[in-house]
Coordinates of C-alpha atoms in Angstrom, one line a residue:
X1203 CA 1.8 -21.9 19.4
X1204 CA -0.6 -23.9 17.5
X1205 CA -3.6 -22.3 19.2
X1206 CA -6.7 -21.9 17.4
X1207 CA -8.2 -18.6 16.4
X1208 CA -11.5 -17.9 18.0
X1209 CA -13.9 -14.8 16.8
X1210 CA -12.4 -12.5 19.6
X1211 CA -9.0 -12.6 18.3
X1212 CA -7.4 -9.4 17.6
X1213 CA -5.3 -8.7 14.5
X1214 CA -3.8 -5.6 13.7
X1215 CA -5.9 -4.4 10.5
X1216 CA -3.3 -2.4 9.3
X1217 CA -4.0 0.2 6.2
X1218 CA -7.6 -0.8 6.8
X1219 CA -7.2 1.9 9.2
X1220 CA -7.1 4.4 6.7
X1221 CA -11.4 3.8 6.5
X1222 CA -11.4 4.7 9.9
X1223 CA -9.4 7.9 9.5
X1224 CA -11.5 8.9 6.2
X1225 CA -14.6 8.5 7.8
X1226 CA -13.7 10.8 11.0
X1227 CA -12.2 13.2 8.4
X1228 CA -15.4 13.0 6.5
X1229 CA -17.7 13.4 9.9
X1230 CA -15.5 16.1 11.3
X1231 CA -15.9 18.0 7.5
X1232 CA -19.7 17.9 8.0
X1233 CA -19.5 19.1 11.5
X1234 CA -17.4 22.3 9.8
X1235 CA -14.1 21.5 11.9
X1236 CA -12.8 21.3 8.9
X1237 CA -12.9 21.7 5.2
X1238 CA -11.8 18.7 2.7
X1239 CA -11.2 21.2 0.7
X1240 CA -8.6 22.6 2.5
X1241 CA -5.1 22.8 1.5
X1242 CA -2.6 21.5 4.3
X1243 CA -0.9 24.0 4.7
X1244 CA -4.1 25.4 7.4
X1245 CA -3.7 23.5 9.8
X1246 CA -0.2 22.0 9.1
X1247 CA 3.4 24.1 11.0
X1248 CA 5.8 25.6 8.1
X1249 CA 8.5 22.6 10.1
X1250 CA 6.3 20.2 8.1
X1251 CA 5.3 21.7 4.8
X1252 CA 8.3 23.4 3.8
X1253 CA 9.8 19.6 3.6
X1254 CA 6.4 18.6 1.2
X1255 CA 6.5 19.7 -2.5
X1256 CA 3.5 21.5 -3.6
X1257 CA 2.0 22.0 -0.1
X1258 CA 0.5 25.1 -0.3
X1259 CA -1.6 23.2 -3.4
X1260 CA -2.7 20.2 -1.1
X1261 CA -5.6 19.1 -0.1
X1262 CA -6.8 17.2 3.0
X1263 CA -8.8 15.1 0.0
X1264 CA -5.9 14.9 -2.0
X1265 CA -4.7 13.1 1.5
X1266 CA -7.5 11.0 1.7
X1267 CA -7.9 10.0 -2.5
X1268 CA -4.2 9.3 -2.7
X1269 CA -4.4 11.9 -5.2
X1270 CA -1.5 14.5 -3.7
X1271 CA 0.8 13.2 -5.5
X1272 CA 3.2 12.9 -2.0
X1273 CA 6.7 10.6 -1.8
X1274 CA 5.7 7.8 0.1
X1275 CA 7.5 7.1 3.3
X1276 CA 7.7 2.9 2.1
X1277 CA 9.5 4.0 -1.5
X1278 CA 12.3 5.2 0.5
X1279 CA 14.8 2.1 1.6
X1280 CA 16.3 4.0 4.7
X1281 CA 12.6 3.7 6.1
X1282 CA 12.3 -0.2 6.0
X1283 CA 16.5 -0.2 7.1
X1284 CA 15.4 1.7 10.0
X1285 CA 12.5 -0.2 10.7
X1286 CA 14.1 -3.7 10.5
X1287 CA 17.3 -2.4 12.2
X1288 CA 15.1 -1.6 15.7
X1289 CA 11.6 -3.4 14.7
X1290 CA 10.5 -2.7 18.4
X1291 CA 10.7 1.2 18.2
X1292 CA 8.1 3.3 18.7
X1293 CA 8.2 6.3 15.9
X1294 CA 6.9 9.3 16.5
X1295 CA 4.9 10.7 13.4
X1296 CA 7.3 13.5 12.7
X1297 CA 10.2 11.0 13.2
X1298 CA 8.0 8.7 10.1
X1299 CA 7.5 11.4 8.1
X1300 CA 11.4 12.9 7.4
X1301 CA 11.4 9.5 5.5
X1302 CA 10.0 11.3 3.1
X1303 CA 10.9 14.9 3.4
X1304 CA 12.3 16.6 0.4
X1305 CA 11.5 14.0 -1.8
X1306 CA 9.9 15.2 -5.1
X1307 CA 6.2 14.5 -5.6
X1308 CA 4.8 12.0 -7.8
X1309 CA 2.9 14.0 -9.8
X1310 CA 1.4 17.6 -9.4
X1311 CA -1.7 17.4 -6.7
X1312 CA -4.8 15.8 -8.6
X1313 CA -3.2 14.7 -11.9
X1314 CA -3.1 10.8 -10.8
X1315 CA -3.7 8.3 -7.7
X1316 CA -0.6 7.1 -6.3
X1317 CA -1.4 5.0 -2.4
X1318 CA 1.4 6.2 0.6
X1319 CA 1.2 6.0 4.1
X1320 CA 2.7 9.7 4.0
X1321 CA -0.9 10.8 3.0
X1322 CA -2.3 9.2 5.8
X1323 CA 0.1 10.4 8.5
X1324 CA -0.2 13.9 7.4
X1325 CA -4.2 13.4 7.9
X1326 CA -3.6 12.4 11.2
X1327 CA -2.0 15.3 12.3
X1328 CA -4.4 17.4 10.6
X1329 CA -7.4 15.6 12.1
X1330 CA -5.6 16.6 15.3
X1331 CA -5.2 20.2 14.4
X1332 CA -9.0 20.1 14.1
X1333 CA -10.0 18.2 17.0
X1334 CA -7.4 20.1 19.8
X1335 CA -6.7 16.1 20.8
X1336 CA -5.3 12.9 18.9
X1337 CA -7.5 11.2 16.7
X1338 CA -7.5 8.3 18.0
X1339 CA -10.0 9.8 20.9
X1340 CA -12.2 11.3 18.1
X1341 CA -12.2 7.6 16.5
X1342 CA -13.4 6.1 19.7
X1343 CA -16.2 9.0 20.4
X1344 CA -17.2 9.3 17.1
X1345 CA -17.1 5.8 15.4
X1346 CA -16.5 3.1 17.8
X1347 CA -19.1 3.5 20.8
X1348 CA -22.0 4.8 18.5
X1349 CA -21.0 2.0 16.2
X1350 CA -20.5 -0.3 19.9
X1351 CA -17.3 -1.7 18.2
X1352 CA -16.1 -2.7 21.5
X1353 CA -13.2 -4.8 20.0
X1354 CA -11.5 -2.2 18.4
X1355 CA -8.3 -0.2 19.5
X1356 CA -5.4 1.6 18.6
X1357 CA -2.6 0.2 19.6
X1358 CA -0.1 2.8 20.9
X1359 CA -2.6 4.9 22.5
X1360 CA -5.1 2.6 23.7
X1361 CA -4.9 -0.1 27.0
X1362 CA -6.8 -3.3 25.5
X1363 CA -5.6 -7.3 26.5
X1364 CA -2.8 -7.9 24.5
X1365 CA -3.1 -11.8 24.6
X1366 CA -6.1 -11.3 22.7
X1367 CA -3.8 -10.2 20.0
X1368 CA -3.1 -12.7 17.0
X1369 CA 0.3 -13.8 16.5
X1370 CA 1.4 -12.7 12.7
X1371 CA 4.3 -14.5 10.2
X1372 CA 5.9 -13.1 7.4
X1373 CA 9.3 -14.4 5.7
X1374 CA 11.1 -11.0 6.4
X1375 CA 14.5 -12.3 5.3
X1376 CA 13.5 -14.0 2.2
X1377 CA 14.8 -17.4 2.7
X1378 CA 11.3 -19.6 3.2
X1379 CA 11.3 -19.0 7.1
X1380 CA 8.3 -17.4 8.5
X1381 CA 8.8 -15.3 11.3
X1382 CA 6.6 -14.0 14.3
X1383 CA 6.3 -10.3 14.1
X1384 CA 3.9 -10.1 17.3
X1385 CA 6.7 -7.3 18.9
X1386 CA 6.7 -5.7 15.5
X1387 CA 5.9 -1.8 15.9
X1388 CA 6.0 -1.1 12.3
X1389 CA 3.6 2.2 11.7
X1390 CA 1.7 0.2 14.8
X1391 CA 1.7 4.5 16.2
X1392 CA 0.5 6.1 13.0
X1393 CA -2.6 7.1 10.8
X1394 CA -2.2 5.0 8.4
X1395 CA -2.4 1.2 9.6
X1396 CA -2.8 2.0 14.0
X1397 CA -5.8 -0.3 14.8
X1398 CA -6.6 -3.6 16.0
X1399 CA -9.9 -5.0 15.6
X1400 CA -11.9 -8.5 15.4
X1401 CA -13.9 -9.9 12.0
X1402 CA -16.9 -9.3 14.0
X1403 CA -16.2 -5.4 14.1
X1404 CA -14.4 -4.7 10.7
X1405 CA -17.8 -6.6 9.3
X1406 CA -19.8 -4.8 11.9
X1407 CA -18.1 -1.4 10.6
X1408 CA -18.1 -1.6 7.1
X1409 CA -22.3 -3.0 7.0
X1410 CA -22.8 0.2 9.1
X1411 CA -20.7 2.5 6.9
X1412 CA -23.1 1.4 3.9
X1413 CA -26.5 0.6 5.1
X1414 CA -27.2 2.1 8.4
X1415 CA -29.1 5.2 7.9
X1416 CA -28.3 7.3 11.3
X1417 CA -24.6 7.0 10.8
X1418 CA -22.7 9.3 11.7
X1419 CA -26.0 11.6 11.2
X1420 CA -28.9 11.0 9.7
X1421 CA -29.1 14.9 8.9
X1422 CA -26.0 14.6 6.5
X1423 CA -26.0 10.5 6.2
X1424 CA -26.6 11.3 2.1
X1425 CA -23.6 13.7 1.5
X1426 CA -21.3 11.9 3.7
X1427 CA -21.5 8.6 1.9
X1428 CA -21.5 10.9 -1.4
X1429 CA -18.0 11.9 -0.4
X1430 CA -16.5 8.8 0.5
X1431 CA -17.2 7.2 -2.6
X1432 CA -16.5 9.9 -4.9
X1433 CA -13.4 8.0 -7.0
X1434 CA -10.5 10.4 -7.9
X1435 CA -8.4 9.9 -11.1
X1436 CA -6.7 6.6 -11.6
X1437 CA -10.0 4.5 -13.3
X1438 CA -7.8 2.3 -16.1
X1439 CA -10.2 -0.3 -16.5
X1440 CA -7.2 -2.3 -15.9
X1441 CA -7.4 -5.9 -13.6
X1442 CA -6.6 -4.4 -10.2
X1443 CA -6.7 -1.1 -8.4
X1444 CA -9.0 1.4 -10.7
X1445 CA -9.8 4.6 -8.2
X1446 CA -9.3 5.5 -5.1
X1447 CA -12.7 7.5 -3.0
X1448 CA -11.7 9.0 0.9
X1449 CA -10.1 5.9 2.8
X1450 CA -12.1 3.6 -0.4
X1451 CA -11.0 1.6 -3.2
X1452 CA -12.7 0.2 -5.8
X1453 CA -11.1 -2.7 -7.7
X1454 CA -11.5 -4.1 -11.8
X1455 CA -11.2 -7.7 -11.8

């Protein structure tokens, strides 16, 4: 609408999300509501894991790393038919995830780094296992108001202004047309890419998650950084992604 983008705009921030989700994973591990160390299958129903290959091996870092090994929900082309064929439903996690039930792993859990969404989903349900509520509450109390990122949400479970919300294009069909995907609910619901947020808070975020010293805790602000950075397997050396830490990447160029 040829309007120009102002420094309150909201855009959806997508897998950038996954920081988020690491970060209360990694907070609510030094809290002891849970144990990265953990295989899924604690905190996880059998109607889940029986349909997830080597779950009982699994753990909520292997989630976080990208190191499980899991199907990803986006390698299966019935997902993106079913997205594109009603782009305005709202899935449910559980209705995301048998995208990718039954599908053989990867790998074995640990022997490489391959990124999914699936990983992510699954740690959102776990983080709500641990909580007794859905993340997206223990995002807000946890990260967003002692952080005073007031321009933050997640979109299915949050009220915010929606006209604040930046229009998006992408050439969906492949024939040079760009189209608005505004109304789009693609994994808008989920773990792995829920939020919306402003440049001022992702920068805001990330500077804090570095360099402030009382975040989340001063009394563990050492360890926790430790294990967000820790890379998994995956370091080629090669131009592009090398290794993967807890909702981190680090990048060869």
């Amino acid at each position: 609408n040829q309007a120009p983008l102002k420094k309150d705009h909201l855009f959806r921030i997508a897998s950038c999300t996954k920081t988020f989700i690491a970060t209360l994973a990694t907070i609510l591990h030094f809290e002891g509501k849970l144990d990265l160390d953990d295989t899924i299958t604690n905190y996880l129903p059998d109607s889940i894991t029986s349909h997830v290959q080597y779950a009982d091996e699994i753990t909520i870092r292997q989630l976080l790393s990208h190191t499980s090994g899991i199907f990803g929900i986006n390698d299966n082309p019935e997902w993106w038919k079913a997205q594109f064929s009603d782009p305005t439903k709202e899935r449910t996690d559980i209705e995301a995830l048998e995208f990718a039930y039954d599908k053989p792993a990867y790998f074995e859990p640990g022997a490489g780094s391959k990124y999914t969404n699936t990983n992510y989903l699954l740690a959102g349900l776990i983080l709500d296992k641990a909580l007794g509520y859905h993340h997206s509450q223990g995002i807000r109390t946890r990260i967003l108001e002692p952080l005073e990122l007031d321009s933050t949400f997640y979109e299915q479970h949050e009220e915010f202004d929606r006209t604040r919300l930046s229009h998006g294009y992408f050439d969906f069909q492949g024939d040079g047309t760009a189209e608005d995907y505004y109304d789009l609910r693609i994994d808008t619901g989920h773990a792995s890419s829920a939020l919306v947020s402003t440049v001022e808070d992702m920068e805001l975020f990330v500077r804090s998650l570095f360099t402030r010293s009382d975040f989340p805790d001063a009394s563990y602000r050492k360890e926790f950084l430790q294990e967000l950075t820790k890379l998994g397997p995956g370091a080629t050396g090669e131009p592009g992604e090398t290794g993967t830490g807890l909702g981190i990447m680090e990048y060869n160029y």
